[in-house]
CSV table of N, CA and C and ligand atoms in Angstrom, one decimal:
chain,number,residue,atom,x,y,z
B,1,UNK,N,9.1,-11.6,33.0
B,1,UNK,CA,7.8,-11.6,32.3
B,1,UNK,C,8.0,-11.3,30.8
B,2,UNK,N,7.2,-12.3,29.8
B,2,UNK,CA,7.9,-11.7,28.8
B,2,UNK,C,6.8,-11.1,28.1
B,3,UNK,N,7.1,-10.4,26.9
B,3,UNK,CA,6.3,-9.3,26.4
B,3,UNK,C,5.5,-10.1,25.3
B,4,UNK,N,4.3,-10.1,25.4
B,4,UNK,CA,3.8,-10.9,24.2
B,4,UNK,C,3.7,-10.3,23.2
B,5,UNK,N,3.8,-11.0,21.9
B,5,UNK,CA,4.2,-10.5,20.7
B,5,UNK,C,3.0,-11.5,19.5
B,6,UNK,N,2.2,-10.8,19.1
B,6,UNK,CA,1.0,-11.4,18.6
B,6,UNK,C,0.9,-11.2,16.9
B,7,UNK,N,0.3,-12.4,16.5
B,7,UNK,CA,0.3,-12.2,14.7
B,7,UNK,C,-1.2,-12.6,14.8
B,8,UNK,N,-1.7,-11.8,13.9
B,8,UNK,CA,-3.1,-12.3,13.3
B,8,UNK,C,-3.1,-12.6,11.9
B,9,UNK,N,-3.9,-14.0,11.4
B,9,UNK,CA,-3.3,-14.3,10.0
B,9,UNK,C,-4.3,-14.4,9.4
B,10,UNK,N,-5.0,-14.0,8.4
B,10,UNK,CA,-6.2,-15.1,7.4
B,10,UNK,C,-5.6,-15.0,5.9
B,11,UNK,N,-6.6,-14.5,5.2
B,11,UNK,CA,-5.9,-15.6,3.9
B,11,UNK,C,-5.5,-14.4,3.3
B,12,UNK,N,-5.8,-13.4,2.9
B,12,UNK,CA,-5.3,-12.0,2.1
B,12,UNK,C,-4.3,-11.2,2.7
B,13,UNK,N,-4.6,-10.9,4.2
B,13,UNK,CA,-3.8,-10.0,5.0
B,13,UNK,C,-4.9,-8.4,4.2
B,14,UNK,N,-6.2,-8.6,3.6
B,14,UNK,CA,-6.1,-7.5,3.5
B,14,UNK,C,-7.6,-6.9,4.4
B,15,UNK,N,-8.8,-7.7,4.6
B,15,UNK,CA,-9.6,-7.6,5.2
B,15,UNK,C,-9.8,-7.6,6.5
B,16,UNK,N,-9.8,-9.3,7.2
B,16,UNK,CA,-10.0,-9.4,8.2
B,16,UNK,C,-8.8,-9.1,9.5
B,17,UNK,N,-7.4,-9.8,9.2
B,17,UNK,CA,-6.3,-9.8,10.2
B,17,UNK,C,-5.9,-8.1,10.4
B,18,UNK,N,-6.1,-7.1,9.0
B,18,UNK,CA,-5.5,-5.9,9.2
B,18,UNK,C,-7.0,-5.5,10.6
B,19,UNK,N,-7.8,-5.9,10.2
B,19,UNK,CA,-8.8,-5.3,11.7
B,19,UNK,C,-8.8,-6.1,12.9
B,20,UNK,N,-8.3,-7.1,12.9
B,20,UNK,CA,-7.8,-7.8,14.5
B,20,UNK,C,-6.4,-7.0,15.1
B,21,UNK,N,-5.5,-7.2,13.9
B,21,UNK,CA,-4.7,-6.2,14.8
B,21,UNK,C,-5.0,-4.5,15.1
B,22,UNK,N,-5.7,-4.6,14.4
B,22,UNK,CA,-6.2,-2.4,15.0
B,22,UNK,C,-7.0,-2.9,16.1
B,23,UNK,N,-7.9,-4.1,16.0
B,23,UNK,CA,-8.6,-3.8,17.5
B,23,UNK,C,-7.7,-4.3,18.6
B,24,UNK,N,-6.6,-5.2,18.4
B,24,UNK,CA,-5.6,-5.6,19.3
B,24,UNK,C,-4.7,-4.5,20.1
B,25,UNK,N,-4.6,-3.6,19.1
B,25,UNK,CA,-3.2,-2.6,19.2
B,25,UNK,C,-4.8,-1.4,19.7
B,26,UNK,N,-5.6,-1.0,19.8
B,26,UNK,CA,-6.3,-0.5,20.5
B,26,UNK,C,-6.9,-0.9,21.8
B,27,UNK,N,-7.2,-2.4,21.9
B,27,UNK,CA,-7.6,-2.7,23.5
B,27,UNK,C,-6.4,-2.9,24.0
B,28,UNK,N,-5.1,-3.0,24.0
B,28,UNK,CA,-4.0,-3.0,24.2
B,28,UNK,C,-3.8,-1.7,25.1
B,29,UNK,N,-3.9,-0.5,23.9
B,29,UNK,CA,-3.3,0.6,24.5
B,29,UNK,C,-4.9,1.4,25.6
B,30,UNK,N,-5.6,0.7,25.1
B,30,UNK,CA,-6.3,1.6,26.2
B,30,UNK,C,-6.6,0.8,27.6
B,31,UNK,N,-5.8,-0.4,27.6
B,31,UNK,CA,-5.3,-1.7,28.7
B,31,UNK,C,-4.3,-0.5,29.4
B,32,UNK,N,-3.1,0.2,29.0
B,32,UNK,CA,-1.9,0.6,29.2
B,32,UNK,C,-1.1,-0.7,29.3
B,33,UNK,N,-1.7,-1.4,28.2
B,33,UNK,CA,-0.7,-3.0,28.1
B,33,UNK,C,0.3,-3.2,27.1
B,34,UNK,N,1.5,-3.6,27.8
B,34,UNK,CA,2.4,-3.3,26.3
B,34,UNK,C,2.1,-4.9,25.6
B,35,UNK,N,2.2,-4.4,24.7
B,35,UNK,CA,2.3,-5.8,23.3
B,35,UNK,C,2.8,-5.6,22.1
B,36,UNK,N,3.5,-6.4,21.2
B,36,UNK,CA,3.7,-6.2,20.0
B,36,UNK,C,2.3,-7.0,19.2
B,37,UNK,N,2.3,-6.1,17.6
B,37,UNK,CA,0.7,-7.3,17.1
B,37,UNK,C,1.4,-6.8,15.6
B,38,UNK,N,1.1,-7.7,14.8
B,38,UNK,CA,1.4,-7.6,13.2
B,38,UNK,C,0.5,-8.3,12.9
B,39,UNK,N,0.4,-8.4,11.9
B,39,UNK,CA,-1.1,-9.5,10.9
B,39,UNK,C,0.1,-9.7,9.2
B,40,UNK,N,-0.9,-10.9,8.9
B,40,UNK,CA,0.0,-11.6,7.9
B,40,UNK,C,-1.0,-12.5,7.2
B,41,UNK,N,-1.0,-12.9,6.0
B,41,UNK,CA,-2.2,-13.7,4.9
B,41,UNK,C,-1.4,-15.0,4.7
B,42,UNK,N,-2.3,-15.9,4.7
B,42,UNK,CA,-1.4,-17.1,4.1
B,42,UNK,C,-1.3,-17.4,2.5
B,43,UNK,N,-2.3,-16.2,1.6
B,43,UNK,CA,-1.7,-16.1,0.3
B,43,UNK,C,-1.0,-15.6,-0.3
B,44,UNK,N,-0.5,-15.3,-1.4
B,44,UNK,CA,0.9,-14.4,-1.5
B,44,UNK,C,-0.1,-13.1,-2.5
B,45,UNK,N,-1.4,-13.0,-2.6
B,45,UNK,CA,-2.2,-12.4,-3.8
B,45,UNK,C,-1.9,-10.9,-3.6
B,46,UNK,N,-2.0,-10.2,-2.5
B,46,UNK,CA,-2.0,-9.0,-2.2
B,46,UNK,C,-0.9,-8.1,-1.4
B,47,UNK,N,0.3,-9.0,-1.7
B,47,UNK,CA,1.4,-8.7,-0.6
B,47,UNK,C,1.8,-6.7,-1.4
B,48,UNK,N,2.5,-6.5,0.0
B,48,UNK,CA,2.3,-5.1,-0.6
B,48,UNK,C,1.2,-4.0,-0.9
B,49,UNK,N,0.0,-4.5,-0.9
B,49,UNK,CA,-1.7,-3.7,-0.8
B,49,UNK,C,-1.8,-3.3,0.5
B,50,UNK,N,-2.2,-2.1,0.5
B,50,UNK,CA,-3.1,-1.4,1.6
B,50,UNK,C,-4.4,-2.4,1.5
B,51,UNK,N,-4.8,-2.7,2.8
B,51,UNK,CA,-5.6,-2.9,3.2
B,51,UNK,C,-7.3,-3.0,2.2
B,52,UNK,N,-8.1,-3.2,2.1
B,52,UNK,CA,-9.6,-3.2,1.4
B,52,UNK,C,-9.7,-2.1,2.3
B,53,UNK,N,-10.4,-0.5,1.5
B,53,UNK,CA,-10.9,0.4,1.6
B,53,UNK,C,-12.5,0.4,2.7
B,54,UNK,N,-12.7,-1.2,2.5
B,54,UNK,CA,-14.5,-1.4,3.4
B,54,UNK,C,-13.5,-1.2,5.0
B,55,UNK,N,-12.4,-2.1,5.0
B,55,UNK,CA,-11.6,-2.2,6.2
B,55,UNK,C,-11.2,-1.2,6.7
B,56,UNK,N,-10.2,0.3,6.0
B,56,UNK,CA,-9.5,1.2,6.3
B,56,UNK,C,-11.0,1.9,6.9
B,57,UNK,N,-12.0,1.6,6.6
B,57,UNK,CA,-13.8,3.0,6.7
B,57,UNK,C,-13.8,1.9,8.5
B,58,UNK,N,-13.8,0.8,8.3
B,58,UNK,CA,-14.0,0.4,9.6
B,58,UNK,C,-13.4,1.2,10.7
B,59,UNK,N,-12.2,0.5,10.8
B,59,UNK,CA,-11.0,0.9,11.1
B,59,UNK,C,-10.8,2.1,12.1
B,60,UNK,N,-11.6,3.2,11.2
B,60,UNK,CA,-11.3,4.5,11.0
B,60,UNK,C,-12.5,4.6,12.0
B,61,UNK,N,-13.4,4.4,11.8
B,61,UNK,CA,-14.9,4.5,12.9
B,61,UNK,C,-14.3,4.0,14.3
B,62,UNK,N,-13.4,3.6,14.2
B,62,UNK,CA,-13.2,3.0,15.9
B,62,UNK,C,-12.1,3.9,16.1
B,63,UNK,N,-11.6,4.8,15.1
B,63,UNK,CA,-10.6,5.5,15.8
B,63,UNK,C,-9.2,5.1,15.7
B,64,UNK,N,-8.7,3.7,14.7
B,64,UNK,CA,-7.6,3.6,14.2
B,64,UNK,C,-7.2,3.8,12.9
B,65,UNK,N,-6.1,4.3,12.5
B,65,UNK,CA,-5.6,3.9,11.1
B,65,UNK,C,-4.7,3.0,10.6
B,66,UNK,N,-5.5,2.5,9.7
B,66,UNK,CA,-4.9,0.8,9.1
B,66,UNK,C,-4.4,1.7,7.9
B,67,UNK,N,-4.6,2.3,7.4
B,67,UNK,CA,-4.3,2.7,5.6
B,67,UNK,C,-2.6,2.9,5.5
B,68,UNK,N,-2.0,2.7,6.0
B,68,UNK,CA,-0.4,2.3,5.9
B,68,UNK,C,-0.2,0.7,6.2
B,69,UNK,N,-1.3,0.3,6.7
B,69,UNK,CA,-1.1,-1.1,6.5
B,69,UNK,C,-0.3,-1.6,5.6
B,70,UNK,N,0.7,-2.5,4.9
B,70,UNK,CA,0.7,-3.2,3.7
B,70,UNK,C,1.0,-4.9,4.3
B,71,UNK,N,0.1,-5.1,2.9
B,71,UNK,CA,-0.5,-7.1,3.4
B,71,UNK,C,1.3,-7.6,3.1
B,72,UNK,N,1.1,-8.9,4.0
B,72,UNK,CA,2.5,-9.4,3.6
B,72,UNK,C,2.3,-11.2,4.0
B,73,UNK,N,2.7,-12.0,3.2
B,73,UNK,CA,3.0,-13.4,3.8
B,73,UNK,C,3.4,-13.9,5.1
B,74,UNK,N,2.3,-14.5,5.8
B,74,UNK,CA,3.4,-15.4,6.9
B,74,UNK,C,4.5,-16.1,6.2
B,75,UNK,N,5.9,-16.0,6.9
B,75,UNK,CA,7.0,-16.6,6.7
B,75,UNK,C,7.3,-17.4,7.9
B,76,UNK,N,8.3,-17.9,7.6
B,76,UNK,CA,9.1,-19.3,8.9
B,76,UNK,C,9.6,-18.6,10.1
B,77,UNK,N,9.5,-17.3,9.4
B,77,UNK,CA,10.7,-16.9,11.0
B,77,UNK,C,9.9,-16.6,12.0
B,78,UNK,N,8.1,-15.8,11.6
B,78,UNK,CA,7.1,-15.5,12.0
B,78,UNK,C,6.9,-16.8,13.4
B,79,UNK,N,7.2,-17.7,13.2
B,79,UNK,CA,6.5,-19.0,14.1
B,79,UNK,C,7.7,-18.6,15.0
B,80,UNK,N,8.5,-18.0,15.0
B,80,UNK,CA,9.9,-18.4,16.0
B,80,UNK,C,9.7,-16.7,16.6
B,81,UNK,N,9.7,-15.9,16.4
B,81,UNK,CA,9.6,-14.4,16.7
B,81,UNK,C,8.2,-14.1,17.5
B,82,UNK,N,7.3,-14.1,16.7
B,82,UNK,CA,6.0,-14.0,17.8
B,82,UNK,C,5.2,-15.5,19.0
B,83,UNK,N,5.1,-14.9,19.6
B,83,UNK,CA,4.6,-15.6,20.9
B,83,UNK,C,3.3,-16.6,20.5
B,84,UNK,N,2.3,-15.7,19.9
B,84,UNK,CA,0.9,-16.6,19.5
B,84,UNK,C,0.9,-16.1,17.9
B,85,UNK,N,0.0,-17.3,17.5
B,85,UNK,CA,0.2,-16.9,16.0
B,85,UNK,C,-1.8,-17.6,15.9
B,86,UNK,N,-2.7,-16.1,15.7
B,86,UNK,CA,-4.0,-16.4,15.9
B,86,UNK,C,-4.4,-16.0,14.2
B,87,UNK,N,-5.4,-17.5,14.0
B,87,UNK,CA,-5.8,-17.6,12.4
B,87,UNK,C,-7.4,-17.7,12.6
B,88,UNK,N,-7.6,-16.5,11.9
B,88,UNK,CA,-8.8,-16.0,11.9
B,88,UNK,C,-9.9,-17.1,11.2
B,89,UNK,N,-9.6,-17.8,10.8
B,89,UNK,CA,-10.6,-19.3,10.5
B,89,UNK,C,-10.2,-20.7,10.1
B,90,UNK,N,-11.0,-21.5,10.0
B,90,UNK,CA,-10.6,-22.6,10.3
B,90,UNK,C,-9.4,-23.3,9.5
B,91,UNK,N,-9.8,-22.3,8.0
B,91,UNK,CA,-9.3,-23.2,7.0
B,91,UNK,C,-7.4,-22.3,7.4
B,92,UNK,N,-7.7,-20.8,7.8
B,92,UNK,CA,-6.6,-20.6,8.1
B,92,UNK,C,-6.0,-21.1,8.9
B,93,UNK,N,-6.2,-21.8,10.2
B,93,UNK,CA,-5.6,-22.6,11.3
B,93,UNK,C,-4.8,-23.8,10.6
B,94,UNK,N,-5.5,-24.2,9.6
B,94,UNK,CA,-5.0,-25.7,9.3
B,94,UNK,C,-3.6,-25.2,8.2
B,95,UNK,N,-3.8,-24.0,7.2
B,95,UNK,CA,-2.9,-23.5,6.6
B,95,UNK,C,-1.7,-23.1,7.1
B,96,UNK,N,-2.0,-22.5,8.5
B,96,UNK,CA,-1.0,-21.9,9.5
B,96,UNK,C,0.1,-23.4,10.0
B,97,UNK,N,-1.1,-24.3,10.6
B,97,UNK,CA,-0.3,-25.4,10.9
B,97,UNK,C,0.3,-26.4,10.1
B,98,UNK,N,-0.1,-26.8,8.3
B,98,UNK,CA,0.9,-27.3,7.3
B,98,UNK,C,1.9,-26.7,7.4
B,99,UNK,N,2.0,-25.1,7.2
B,99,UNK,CA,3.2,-25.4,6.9
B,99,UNK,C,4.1,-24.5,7.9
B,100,UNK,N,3.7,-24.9,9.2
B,100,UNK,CA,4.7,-24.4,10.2
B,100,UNK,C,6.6,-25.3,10.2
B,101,UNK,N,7.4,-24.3,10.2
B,101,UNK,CA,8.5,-25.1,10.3
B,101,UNK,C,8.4,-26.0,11.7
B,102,UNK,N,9.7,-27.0,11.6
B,102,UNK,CA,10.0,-27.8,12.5
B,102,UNK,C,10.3,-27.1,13.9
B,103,UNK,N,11.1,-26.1,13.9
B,103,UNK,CA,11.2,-25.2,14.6
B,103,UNK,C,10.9,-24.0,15.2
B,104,UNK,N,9.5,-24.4,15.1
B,104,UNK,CA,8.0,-23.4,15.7
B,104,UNK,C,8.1,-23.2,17.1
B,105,UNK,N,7.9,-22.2,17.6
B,105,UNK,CA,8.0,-22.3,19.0
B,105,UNK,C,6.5,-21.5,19.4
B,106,UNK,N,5.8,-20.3,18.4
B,106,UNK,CA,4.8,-19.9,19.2
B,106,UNK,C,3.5,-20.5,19.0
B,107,UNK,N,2.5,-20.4,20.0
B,107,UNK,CA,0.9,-21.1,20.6
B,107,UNK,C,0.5,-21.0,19.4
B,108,UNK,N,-0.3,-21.6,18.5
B,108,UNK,CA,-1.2,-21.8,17.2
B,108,UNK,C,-2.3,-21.9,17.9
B,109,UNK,N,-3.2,-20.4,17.4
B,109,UNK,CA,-4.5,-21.1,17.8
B,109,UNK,C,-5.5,-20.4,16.8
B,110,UNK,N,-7.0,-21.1,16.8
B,110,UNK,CA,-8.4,-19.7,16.5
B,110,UNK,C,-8.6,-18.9,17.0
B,111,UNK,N,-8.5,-17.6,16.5
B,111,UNK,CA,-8.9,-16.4,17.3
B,111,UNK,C,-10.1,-16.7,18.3
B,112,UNK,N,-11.4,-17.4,18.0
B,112,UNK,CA,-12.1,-16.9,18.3
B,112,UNK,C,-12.4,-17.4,19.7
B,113,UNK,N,-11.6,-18.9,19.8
B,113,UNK,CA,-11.3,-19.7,20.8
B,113,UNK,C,-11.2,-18.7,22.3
B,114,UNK,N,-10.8,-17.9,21.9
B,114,UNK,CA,-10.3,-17.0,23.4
B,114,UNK,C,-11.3,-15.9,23.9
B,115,UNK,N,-12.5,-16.2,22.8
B,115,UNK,CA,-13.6,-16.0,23.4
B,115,UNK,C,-14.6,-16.6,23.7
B,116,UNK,N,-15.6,-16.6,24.9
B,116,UNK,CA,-16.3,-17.9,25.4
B,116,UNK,C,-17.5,-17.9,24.8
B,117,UNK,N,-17.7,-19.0,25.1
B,117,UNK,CA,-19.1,-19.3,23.8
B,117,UNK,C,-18.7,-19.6,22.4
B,118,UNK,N,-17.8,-18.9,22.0
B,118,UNK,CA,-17.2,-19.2,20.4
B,118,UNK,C,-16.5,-20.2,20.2
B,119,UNK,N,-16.1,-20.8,20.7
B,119,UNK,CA,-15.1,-22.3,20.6
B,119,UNK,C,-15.0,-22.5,19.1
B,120,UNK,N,-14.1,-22.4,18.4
B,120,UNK,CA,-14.3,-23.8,17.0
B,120,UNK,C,-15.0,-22.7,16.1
B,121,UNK,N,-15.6,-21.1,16.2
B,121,UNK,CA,-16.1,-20.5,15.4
B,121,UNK,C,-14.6,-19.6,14.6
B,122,UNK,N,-15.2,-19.5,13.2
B,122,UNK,CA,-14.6,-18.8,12.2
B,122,UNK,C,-15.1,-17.5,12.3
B,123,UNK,N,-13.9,-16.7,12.4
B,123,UNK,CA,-14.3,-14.9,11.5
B,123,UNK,C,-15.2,-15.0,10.2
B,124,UNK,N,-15.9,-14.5,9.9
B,124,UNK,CA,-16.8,-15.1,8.3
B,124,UNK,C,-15.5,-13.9,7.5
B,125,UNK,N,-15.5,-14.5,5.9
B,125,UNK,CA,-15.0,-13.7,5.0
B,125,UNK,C,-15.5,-12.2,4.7
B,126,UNK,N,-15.4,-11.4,5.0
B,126,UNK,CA,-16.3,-10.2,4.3
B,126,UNK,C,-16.2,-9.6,2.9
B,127,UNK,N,-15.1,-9.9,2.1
B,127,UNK,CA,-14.1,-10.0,1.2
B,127,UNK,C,-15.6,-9.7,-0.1
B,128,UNK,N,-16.3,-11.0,0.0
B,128,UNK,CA,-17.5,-10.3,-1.3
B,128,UNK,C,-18.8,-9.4,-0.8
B,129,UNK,N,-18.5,-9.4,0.6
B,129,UNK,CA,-19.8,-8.9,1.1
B,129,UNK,C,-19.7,-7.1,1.7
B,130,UNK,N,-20.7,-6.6,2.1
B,130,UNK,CA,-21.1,-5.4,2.2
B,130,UNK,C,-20.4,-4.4,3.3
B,131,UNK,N,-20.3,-3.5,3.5
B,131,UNK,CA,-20.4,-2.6,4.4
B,131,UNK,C,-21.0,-3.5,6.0
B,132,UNK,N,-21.6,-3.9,6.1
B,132,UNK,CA,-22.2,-4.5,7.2
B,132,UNK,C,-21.5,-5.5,7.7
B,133,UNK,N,-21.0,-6.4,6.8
B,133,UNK,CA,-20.1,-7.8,6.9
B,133,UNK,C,-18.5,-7.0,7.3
B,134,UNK,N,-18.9,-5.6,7.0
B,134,UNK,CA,-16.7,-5.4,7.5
B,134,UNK,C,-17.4,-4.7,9.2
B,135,UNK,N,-18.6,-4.2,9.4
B,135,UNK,CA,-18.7,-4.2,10.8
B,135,UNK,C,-19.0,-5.5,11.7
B,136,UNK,N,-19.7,-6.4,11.1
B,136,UNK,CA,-19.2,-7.4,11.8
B,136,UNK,C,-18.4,-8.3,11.9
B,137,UNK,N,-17.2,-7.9,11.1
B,137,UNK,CA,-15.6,-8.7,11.4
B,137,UNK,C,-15.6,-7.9,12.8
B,138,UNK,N,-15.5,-6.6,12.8
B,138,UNK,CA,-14.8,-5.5,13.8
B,138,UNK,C,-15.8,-5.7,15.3
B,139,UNK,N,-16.8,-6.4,15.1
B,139,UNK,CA,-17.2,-6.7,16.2
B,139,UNK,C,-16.5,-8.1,16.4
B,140,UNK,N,-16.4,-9.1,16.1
B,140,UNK,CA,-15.9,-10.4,15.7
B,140,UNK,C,-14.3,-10.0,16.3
B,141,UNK,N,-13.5,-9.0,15.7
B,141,UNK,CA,-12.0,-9.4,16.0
B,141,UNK,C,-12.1,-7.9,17.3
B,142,UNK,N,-13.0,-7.2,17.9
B,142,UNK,CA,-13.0,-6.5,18.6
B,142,UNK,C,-13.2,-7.4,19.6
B,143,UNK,N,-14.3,-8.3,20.3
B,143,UNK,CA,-14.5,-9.6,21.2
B,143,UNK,C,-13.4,-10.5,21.5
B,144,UNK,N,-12.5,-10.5,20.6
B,144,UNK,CA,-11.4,-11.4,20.9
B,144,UNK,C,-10.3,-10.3,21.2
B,145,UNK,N,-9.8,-9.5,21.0
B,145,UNK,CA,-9.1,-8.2,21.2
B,145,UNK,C,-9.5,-8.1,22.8
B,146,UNK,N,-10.4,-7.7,23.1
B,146,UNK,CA,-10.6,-7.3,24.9
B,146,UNK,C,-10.3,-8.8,25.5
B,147,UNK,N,-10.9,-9.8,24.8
B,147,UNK,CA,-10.4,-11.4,25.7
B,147,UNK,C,-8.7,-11.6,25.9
B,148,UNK,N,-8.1,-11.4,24.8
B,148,UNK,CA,-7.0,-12.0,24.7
B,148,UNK,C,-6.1,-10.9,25.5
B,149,UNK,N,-6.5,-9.3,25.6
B,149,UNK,CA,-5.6,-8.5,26.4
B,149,UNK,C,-6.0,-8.9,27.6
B,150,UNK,N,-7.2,-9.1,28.5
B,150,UNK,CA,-7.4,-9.7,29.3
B,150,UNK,C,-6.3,-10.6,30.4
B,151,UNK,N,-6.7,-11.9,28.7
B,151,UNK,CA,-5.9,-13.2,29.2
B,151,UNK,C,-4.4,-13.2,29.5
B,152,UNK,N,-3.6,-12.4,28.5
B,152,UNK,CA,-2.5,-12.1,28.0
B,152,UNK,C,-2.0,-11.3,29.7
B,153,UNK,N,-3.3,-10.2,30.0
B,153,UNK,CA,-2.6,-9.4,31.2
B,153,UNK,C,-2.4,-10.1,32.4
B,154,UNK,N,-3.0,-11.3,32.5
B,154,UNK,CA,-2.9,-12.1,33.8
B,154,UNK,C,-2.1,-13.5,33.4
B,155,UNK,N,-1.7,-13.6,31.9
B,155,UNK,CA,-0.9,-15.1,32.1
B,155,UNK,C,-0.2,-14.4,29.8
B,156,UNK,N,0.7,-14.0,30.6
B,156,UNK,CA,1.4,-13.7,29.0
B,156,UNK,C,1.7,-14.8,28.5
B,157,UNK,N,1.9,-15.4,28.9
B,157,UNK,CA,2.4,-17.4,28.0
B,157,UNK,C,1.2,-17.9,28.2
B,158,UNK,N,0.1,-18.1,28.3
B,158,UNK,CA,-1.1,-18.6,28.6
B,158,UNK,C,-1.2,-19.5,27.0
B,159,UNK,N,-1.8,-21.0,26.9
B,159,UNK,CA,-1.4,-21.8,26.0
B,159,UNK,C,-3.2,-21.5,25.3
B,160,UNK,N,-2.8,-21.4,24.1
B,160,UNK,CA,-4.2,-22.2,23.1
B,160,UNK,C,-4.2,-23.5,22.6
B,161,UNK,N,-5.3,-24.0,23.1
B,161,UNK,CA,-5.5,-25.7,23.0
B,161,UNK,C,-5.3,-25.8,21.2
X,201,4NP,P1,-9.0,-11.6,4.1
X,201,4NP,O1,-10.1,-11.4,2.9
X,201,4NP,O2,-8.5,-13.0,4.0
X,201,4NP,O3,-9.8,-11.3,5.3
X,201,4NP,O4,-7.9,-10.5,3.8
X,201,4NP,C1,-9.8,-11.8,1.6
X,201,4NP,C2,-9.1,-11.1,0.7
X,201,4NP,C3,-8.9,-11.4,-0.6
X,201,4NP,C4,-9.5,-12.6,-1.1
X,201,4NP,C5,-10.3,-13.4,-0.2
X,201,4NP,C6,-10.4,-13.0,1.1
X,201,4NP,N1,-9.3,-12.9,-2.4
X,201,4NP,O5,-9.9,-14.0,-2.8
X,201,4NP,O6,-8.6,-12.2,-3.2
């Protein structure tokens, strides 16, 4: 059986993916499920930043700490090392897929896909917006967090369309 090893990506690495993987690496451990999870931006703007301050306050309300987070670029070797590589919206899906090397091996998919009813939906940016928009990322990447430990606990290679 192998150990799934998860990336969450959007465009900064500093808002949304740092709270998919705190809610990953929380429904995870209170699964007693092992997984690896990292998060990664497909811009290079904030590499090395802790996390947005709205995010580390989320974060922190659910009982994880992100504030050692630092944002970093998906790289090439990322497609070959982790198992699924989940892009928190659309335009990051299509970013994730230009420029995957030839030698990709892990599932590309939308997060949100692996939750039902959400097919084809985007994480919204919270990036200009309030306090309210970083709790509803964390409900947003918390919904996919319980789906995907779920899915992951009963089929660890399980494919995203
Ligand atoms: P993230 O949010 O992709 O969820 O980390 C953003 C962070 C920074 C910017 C946009 C979105 N920005 O334009 O700098």
């Amino acid at each position: 059986m192998i150990m799934p090893r998860v990336l969450f990506v959007c465009l900064g690495n500093i808002c949304r993916s740092p709270l998919a993987e705190a809610a990953f690496h929380k429904a995870a451990d209170d699964a007693g499920f092992k997984a690896e999870a990292d998060s990664a931006g497909t811009a290079a703007y904030h590499i090395g930043m802790a996390p947005d301050p709205r995010s580390i306050a989320e974060a922190a309300r659910h009982g994880v700490d992100i504030s050692r987070y630092a944002a970093r670029q998906i790289t090439n070797t990322d497609y070959i090392t982790f198992t699924h590589i989940f892009a928190l919206d659309q335009e990051n899906l299509r970013d994730i897929r230009q420029r995957a090397p030839h030698e990709a091996t892990a599932l590309i998919g939308l997060l949100l896909d692996v939750v039902p009813r959400r097919s084809n939906e985007s994480v919204a940016d919270p990036y200009y917006g309030s306090a309210q928009d970083f709790a509803a990322t964390w409900r947003d990447v918390d919904a996919a967090a319980q789906s995907l430990v779920s899915q992951l606990r009963k089929t660890p290679e399980f494919g995203i369309r």
